[in-house]
XYZ file of C-alpha atoms in Angstrom:
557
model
C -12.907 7.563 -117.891
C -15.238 4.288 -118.534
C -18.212 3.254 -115.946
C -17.721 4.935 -113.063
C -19.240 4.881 -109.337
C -23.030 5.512 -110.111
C -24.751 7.336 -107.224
C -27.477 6.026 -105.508
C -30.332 8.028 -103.818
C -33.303 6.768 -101.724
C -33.069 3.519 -99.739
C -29.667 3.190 -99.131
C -29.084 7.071 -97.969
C -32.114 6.681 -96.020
C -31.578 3.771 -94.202
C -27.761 5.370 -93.423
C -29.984 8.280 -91.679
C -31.719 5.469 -89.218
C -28.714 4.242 -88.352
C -26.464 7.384 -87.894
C -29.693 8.249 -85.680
C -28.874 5.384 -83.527
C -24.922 6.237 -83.161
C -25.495 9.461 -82.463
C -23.891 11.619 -85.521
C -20.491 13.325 -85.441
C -18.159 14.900 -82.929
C -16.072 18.139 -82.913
C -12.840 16.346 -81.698
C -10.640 16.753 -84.595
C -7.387 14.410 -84.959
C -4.393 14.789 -86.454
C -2.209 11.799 -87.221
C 1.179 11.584 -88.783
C 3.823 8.333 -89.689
C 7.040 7.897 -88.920
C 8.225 10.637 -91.169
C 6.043 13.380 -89.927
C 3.973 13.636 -93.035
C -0.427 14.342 -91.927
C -1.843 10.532 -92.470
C -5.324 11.638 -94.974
C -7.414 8.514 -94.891
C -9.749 8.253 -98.595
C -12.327 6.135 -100.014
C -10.573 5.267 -102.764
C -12.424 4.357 -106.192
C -10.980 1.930 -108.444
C -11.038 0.694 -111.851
C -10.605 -3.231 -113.184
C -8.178 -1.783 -115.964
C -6.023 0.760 -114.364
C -3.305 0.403 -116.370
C -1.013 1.058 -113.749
C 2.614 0.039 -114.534
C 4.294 -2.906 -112.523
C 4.878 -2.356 -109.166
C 2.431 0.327 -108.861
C -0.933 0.117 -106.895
C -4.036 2.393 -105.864
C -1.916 2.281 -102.309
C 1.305 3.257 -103.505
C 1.352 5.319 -107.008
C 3.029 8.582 -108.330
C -0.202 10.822 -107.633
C 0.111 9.831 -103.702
C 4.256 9.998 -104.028
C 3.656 13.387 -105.661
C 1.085 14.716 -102.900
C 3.461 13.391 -100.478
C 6.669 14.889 -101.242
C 4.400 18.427 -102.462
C 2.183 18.322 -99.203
C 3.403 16.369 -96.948
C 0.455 14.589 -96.653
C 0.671 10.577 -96.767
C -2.602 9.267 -98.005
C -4.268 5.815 -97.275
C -6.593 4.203 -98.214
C -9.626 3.467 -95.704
C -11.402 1.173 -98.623
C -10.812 0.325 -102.335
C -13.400 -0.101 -104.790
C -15.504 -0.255 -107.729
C -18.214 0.542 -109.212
C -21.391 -0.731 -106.929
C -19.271 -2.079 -104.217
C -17.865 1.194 -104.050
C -21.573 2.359 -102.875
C -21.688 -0.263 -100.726
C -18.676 0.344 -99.041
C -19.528 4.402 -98.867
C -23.008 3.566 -97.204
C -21.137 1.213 -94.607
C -19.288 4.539 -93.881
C -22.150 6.611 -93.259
C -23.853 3.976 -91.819
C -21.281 3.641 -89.172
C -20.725 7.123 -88.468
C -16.766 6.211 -89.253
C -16.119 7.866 -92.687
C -12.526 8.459 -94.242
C -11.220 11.509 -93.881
C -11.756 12.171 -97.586
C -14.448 10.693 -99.960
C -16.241 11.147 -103.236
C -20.106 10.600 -102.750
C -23.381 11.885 -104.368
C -25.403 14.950 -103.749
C -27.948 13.241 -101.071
C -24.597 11.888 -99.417
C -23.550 14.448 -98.740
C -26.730 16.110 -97.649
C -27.067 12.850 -95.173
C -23.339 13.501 -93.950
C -23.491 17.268 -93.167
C -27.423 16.603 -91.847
C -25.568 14.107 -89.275
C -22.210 16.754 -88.425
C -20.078 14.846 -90.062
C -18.454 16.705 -92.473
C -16.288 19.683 -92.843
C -17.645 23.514 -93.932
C -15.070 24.040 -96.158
C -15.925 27.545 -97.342
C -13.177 28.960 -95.353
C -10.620 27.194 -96.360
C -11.658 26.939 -100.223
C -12.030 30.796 -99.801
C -7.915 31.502 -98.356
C -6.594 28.789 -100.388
C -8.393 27.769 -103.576
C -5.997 28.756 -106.512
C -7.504 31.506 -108.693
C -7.369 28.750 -111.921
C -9.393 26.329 -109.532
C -12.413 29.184 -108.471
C -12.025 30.180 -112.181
C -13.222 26.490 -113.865
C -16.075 26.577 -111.556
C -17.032 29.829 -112.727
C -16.693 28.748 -116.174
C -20.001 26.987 -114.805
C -21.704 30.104 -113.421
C -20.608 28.296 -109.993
C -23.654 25.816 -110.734
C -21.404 22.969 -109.257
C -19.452 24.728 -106.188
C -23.560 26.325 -105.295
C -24.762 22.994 -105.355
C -22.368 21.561 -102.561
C -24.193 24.457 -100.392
C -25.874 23.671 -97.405
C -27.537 26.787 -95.773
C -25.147 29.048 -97.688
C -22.035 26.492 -96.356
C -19.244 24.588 -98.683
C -19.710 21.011 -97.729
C -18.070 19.742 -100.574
C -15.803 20.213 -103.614
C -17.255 18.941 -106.644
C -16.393 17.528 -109.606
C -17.507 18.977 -112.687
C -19.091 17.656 -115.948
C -20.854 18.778 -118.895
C -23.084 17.138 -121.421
C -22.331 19.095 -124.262
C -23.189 16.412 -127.169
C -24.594 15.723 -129.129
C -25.319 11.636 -128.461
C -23.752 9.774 -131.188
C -23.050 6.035 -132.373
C -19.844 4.524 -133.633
C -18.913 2.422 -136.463
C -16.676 0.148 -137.491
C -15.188 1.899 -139.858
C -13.618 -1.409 -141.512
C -16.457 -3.240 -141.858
C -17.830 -0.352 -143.641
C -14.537 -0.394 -145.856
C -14.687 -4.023 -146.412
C -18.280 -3.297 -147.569
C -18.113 -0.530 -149.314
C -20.493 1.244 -147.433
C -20.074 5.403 -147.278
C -21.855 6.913 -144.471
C -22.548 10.976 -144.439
C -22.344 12.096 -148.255
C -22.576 15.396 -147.465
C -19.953 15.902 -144.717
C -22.204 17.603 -142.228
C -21.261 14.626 -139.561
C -24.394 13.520 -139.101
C -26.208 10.484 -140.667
C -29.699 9.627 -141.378
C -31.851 7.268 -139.572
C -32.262 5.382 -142.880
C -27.946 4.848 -143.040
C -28.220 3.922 -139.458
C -30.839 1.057 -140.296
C -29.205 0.065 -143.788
C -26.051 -0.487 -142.407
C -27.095 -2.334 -139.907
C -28.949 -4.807 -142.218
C -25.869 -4.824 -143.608
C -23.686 -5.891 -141.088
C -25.768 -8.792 -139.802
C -26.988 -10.157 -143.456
C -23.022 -9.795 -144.850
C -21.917 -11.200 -141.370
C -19.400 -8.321 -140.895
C -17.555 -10.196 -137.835
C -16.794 -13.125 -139.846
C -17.714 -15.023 -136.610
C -21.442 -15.642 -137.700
C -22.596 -14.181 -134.733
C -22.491 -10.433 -136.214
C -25.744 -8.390 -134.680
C -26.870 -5.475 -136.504
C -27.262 -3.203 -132.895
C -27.363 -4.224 -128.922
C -28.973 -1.731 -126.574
C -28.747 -1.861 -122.971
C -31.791 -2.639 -120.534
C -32.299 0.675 -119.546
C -32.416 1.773 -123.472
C -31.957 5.765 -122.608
C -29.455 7.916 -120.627
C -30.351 11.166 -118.866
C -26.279 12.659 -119.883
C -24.222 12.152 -122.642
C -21.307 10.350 -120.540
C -23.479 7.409 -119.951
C -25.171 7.502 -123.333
C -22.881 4.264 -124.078
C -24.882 1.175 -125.630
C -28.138 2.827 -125.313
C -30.860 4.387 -127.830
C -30.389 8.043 -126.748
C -29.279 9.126 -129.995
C -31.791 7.884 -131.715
C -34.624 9.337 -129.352
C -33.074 12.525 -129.647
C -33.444 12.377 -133.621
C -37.152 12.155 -132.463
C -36.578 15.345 -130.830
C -37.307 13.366 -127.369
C -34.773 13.677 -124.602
C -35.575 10.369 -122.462
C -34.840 11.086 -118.394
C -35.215 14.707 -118.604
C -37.229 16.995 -116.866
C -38.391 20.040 -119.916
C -39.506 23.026 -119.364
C -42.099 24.295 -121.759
C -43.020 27.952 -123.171
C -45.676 28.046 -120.092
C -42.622 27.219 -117.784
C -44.278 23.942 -116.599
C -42.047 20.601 -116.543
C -42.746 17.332 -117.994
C -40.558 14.133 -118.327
C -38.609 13.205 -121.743
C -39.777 9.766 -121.524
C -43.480 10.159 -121.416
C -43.826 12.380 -124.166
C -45.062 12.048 -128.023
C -41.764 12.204 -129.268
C -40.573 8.951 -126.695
C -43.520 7.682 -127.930
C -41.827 8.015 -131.543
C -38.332 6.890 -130.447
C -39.880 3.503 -128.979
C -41.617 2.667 -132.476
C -38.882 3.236 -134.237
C -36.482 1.188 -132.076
C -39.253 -1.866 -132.007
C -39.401 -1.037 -135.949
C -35.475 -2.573 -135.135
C -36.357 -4.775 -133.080
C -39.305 -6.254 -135.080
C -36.821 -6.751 -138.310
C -34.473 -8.595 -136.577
C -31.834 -5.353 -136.476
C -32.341 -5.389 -132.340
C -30.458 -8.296 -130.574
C -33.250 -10.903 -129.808
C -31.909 -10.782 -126.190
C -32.635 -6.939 -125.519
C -33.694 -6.595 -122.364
C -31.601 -9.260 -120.811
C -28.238 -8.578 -121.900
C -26.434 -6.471 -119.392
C -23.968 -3.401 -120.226
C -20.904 -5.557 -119.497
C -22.794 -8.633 -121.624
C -22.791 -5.705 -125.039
C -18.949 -4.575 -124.340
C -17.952 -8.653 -124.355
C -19.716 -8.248 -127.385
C -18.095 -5.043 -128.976
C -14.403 -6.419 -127.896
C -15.273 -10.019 -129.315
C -16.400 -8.349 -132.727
C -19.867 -8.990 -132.879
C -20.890 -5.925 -132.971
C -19.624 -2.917 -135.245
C -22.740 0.115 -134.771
C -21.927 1.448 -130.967
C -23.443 4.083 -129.442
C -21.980 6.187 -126.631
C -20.319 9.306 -125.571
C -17.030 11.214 -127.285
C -14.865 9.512 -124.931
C -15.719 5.797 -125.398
C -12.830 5.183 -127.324
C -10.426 5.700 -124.665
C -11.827 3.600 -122.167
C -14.312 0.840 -124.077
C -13.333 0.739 -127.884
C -9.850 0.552 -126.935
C -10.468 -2.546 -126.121
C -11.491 -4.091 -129.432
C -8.673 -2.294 -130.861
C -6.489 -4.261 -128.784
C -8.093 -7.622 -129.210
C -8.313 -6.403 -132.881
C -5.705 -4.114 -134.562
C -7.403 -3.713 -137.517
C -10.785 -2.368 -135.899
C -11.382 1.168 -136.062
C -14.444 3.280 -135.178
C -15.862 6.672 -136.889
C -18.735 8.353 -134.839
C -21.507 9.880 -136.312
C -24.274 12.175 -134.859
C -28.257 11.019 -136.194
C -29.860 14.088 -137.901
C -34.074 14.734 -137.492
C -36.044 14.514 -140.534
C -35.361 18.187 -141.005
C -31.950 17.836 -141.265
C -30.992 19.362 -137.234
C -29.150 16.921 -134.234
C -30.641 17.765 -131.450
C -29.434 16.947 -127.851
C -28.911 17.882 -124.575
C -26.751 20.869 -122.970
C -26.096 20.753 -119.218
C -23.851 21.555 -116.729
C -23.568 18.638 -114.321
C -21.710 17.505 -110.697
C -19.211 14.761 -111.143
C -19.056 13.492 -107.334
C -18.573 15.968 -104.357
C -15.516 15.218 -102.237
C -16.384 15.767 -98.579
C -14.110 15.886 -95.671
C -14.440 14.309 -92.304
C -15.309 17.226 -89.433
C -12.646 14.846 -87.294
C -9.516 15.845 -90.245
C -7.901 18.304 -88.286
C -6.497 19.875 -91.990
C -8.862 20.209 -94.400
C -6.922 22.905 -96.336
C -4.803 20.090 -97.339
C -7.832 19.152 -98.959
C -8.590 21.886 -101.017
C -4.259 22.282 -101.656
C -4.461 18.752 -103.681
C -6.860 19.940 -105.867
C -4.571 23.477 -106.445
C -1.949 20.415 -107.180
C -3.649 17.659 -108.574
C -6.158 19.777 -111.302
C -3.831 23.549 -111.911
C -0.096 23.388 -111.107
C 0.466 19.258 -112.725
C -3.052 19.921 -115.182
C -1.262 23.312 -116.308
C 2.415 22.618 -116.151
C 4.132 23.869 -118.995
C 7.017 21.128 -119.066
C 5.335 18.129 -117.404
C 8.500 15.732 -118.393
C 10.960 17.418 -116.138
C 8.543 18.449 -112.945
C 6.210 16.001 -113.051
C 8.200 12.646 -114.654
C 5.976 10.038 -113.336
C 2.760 11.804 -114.062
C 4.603 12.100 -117.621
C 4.945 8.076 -117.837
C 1.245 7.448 -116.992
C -0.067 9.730 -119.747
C 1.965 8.004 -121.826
C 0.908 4.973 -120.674
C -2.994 6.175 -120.451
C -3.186 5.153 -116.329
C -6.971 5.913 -115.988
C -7.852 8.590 -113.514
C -9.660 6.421 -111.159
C -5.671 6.419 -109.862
C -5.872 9.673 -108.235
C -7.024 10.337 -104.362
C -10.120 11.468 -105.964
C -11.546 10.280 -108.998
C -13.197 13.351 -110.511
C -13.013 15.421 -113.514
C -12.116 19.295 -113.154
C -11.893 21.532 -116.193
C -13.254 24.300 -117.828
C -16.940 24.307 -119.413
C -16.478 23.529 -123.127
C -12.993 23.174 -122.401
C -12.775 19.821 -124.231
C -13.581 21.018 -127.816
C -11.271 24.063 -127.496
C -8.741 21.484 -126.395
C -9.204 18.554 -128.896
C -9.279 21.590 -131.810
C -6.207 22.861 -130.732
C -4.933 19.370 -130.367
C -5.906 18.422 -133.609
C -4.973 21.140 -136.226
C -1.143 20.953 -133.949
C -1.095 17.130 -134.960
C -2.214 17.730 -138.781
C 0.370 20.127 -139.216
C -1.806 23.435 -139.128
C 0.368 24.915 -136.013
C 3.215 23.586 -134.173
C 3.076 20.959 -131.360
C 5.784 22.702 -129.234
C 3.573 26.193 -129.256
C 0.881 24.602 -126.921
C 1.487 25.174 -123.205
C -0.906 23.087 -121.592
C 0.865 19.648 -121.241
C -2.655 17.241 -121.881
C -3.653 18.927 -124.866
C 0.299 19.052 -126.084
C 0.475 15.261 -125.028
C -3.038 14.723 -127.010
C -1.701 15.988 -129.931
C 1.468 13.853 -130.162
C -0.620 11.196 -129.379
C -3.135 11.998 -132.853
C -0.068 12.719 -134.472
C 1.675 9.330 -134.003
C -1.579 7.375 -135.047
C -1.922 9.734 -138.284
C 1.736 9.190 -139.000
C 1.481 5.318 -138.267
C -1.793 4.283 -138.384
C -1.049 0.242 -139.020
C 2.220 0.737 -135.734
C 0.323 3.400 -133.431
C -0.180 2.117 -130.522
C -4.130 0.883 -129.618
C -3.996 4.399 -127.242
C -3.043 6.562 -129.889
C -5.762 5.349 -131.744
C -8.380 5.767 -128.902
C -7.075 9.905 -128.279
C -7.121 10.284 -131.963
C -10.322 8.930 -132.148
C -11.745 11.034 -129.300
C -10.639 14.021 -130.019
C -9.800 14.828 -133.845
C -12.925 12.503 -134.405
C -15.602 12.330 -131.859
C -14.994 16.129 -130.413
C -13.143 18.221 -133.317
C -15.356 16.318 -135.871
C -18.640 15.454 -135.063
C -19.059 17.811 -131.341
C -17.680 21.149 -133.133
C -18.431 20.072 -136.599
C -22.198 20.229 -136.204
C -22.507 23.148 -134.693
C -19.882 25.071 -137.285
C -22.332 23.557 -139.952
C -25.046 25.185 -137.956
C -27.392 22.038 -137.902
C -27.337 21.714 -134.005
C -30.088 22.223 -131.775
C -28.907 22.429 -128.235
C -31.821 21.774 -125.595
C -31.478 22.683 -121.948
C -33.249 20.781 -119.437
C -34.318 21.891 -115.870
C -31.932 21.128 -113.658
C -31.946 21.509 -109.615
C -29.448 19.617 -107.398
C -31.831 19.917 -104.461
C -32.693 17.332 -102.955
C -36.350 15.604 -103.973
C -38.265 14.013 -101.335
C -41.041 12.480 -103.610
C -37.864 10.977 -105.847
C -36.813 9.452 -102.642
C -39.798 8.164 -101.825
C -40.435 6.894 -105.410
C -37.930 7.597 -107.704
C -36.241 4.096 -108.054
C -40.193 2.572 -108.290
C -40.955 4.953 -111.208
C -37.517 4.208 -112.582
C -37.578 0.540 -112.806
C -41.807 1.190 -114.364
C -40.113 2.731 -117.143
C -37.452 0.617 -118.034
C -39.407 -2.770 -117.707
C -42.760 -1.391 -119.790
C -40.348 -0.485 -122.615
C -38.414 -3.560 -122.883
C -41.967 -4.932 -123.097
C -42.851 -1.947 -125.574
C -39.697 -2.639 -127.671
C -40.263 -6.429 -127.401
C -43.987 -6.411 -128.455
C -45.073 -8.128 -125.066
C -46.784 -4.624 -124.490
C -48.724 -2.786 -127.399
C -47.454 0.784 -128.114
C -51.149 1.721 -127.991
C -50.976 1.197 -123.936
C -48.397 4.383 -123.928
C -50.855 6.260 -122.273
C -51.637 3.628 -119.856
C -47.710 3.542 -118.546
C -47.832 7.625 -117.983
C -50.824 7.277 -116.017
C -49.248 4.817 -113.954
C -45.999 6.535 -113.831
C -47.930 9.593 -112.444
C -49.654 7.456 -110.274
C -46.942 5.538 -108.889
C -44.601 8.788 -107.706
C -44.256 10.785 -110.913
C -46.808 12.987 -110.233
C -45.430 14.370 -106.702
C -41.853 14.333 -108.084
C -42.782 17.165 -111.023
C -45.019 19.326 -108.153
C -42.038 18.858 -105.913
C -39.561 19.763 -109.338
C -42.578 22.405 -110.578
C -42.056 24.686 -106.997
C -38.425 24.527 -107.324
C -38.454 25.535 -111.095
C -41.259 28.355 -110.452
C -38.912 29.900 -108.017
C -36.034 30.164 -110.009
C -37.658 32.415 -111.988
């Protein structure tokens, strides 16, 4: 999965509107093109990845989801741009800029609201309506329709979204052999959670006994930003441990008297940000927090200095992996961090992974909504994916990320992924059989656990990383707490309209916060001027965002 496209908000869609002002919007004209074999040319703003793992030969042009869509739909896809991460946003705001978008892209909520404000994309609720498979209506759903309502505009469909769901709880990662080679047992009493006390010992441990072996072993690197809003970019950041403070940093709560106030400025942030300058101040915190940049802390995880990692259930199939491949004797064990009371608290959300739009000018937009019915139910649900999907086959074997398909979203079921990973599990320890499980990923998951459990020195580094994720991360630690009953699942406000005050002032108020506690963290600030920064983050924006957030929330009462 790994770092994917973040969406932006606020300058850049608003200086797209002044220009699409000045070229005048969309057009009705609708085109249909076709090559040489007759197949409907689909043009798409194609996301990429650094580490595909795409076999030889293949590219984001030519691959076996576009062969597959081809010969199934007869619709040859190319690509109008490729690629990654911010250039990716950069390359989608040229687009809307221009008034010249692909016929098919992923964007972000005010995207989209920019595109369809300017006639320039699709309404698709026809066409999802007549040809949406029932599996496809039935994951969003699955959601209460949260996602599929919030690509509404005026009661239209002017998107299909992706969906996600923070589900946690936030958790950190160990090296599991550097706790061996220590003798260091974390979570004594099995509940899958550890204390804040283990989380601080062991990483006293780990820099004093110089874990790495490389002399440059750091007891725990955070990133700049130090909290995450969702547990999918919880990676390398102190979310975890706020949450054992009971705060929930980049959240909007809403209290008993229904009125919202932000995770980061309350008592409880105040909490997290002593205790993670308590790090800090022994020498636990990298000396360089606040410069080191997210790609500067996974140099450091693959190189071995570091063995504590925090981050979602799926960083070992897209980050970890990589240590284990630079390092086949590093493993990781997650761990959630219990309150002083003994509960992990965290975050429960349903959340939009992109929203694919279509161009008003693509004369077939049900083709559209027919690669998802192909793409995320008949190939996602085939019972026999080896003989009628062989290529697909190869790149699960092979782990090809997702980023490879037309559209690089996630689509399934809320909660689905613990169901799955339990039923992956218990099939690769032997509990039920392998063969019995019809849906090919979770079949494919558990041969994958299977071989690691059955090899663990020979598995393949992959093997590792599903085993990890799912018999550890999700069957372990995500389902474990709550069967122990020790998990307190908090659910934010959410609204996916659009904020004018956070696009006046969101990314001013943002950038506050995460400068004043690097300075908090780092002692250049006293903790005593807490109060000060939430005076100035109401001051500077905050204020009109929550009215703006408090009207919305009031009226979905």
């Amino acid at each position: 999965m790994g770092k994917m496209h973040k969406f932006l908000t606020g300058a850049v869609v608003l200086s797209s509107a002044l220009l699409l002002a000045a070229c005048g919007g969309g057009s009705d004209k609708k085109e249909t093109k076709k090559d040489a074999d007759g197949n409907i040319v689909m043009t798409v703003g194609q996301q990429t990845q650094p580490n595909s793992k795409l076999p030889k030969g293949d590219t984001y042009a030519n691959n076996a989801y576009r062969r597959l869509i081809k010969k199934e739909l007869g619709v040859d896809i190319k690509s109008a741009f490729e690629a990654n991460g911010d250039d990716y946003t950069r390359q989608v705001s040229l687009a809307i800029a221009s008034g010249d978008i692909p016929d098919v892209m992923q964007v972000s909520h005010d995207e989209m609201v920019e595109l369809a404000n300017n006639d320039l994309i699709a309404d698709l609720s026809d066409v999802y309506k007549k040809y949406a498979s029932d599996n496809i209506k039935d994951i969003y759903k699955s959601f209460d329709n949260v996602q599929i309502d919030s690509a509404k505009i005026d009661g239209k469909i002017m998107a299909l979204p992706g969906t996600a769901n923070d589900f946690g709880p936030n958790m950190v990662w160990f090296r599991q052999d550097w706790l061996d080679n220590l003798g260091i047992k974390l979570d004594p009493d099995g509940n899958h959670a550890i204390t804040l006390d283990e989380l601080e010992s062991t990483a006293k441990a780990f820099k004093e006994k110089d874990a790495g072996g490389n002399g440059k072993t750091q007891g725990l690197a955070l990133a700049n930003y130090l909290t995450s809003d969702s547990h999918g970019s919880s990676g390398y950041t102190a979310t975890a441990i706020f949450n054992s403070f009971g705060a929930y940093p980049k959240n909007y709560l809403k209290g008993d008297d229904g009125k919202l106030v932000y995770g980061s400025n309350t008592e409880q942030a105040k909490e997290g940000l002593t205790y993670v300058k308590h790090l800090f101040d022994e020498g636990l915190l990298d000396s360089q927090f606040g410069t080191r940049t997210y790609d500067d802390i996974n140099a450091m995880m693959i190189n071995g200095e570091l063995g504590i990692i925090p981050g979602p259930w799926h960083i070992s199939d897209w980050a970890l992996v990589q240590a284990k491949t630079a390092n086949p004797k590093a493993t990781f064990t997650p761990y959630a961090i219990e309150s002083k009371d003994g509960r992990v608290n965290g975050v429960s959300k349903p959340g939009v992974g992109g929203y694919v739009v279509v161009s008003k000018k693509f004369a077939n937009p049900e083709k559209v909504v027919e690669m998802f019915n192909l793409l995320f139910d008949k190939v996602a649900n085939s019972k026999d994916m080896e003989k009628e999907y062989p290529e697909i086959y190869d790149y699960a074997q092979k782990a090809v990320d997702g980023s490879v398909k037309p559209v690089n979203i996630e689509f399934f079921k809320n909660l689905s992924e613990i169901d799955d990973a339990v039923t992956a599990t218990d099939a690769a320890e032997g509990k039920t059989n392998i063969d019995d499980i019809t849906k090919f990923v979770v079949q494919n998951n558990a041969r994958k656990i299977k071989a690691y459990l059955d090899n663990p020195e020979g598995a393949d580094p992959t093997d590792w990383s599903v085993y990890a994720s799912r018999a550890l991360a999700v069957t372990g630690v995500m389902d474990g707490v709550r069967k122990e009953g020790i998990y307190n699942e908090v659910k934010p406000f959410i609204t996916f309209d659009t904020i004018k005050a956070n696009d006046r002032n969101g990314a001013q108020i943002s950038k506050l916060e995460e400068e004043t506690f690097i300075k908090f963290v780092t002692g250049a600030e006293p903790l005593s001027k807490f109060d000060k920064y939430t005076k100035e983050w109401d001051n500077q924006g905050g204020k009109e965002i929550l009215a703006e957030m408090q009207k919305i929330a009031d009226k979905q009462k």
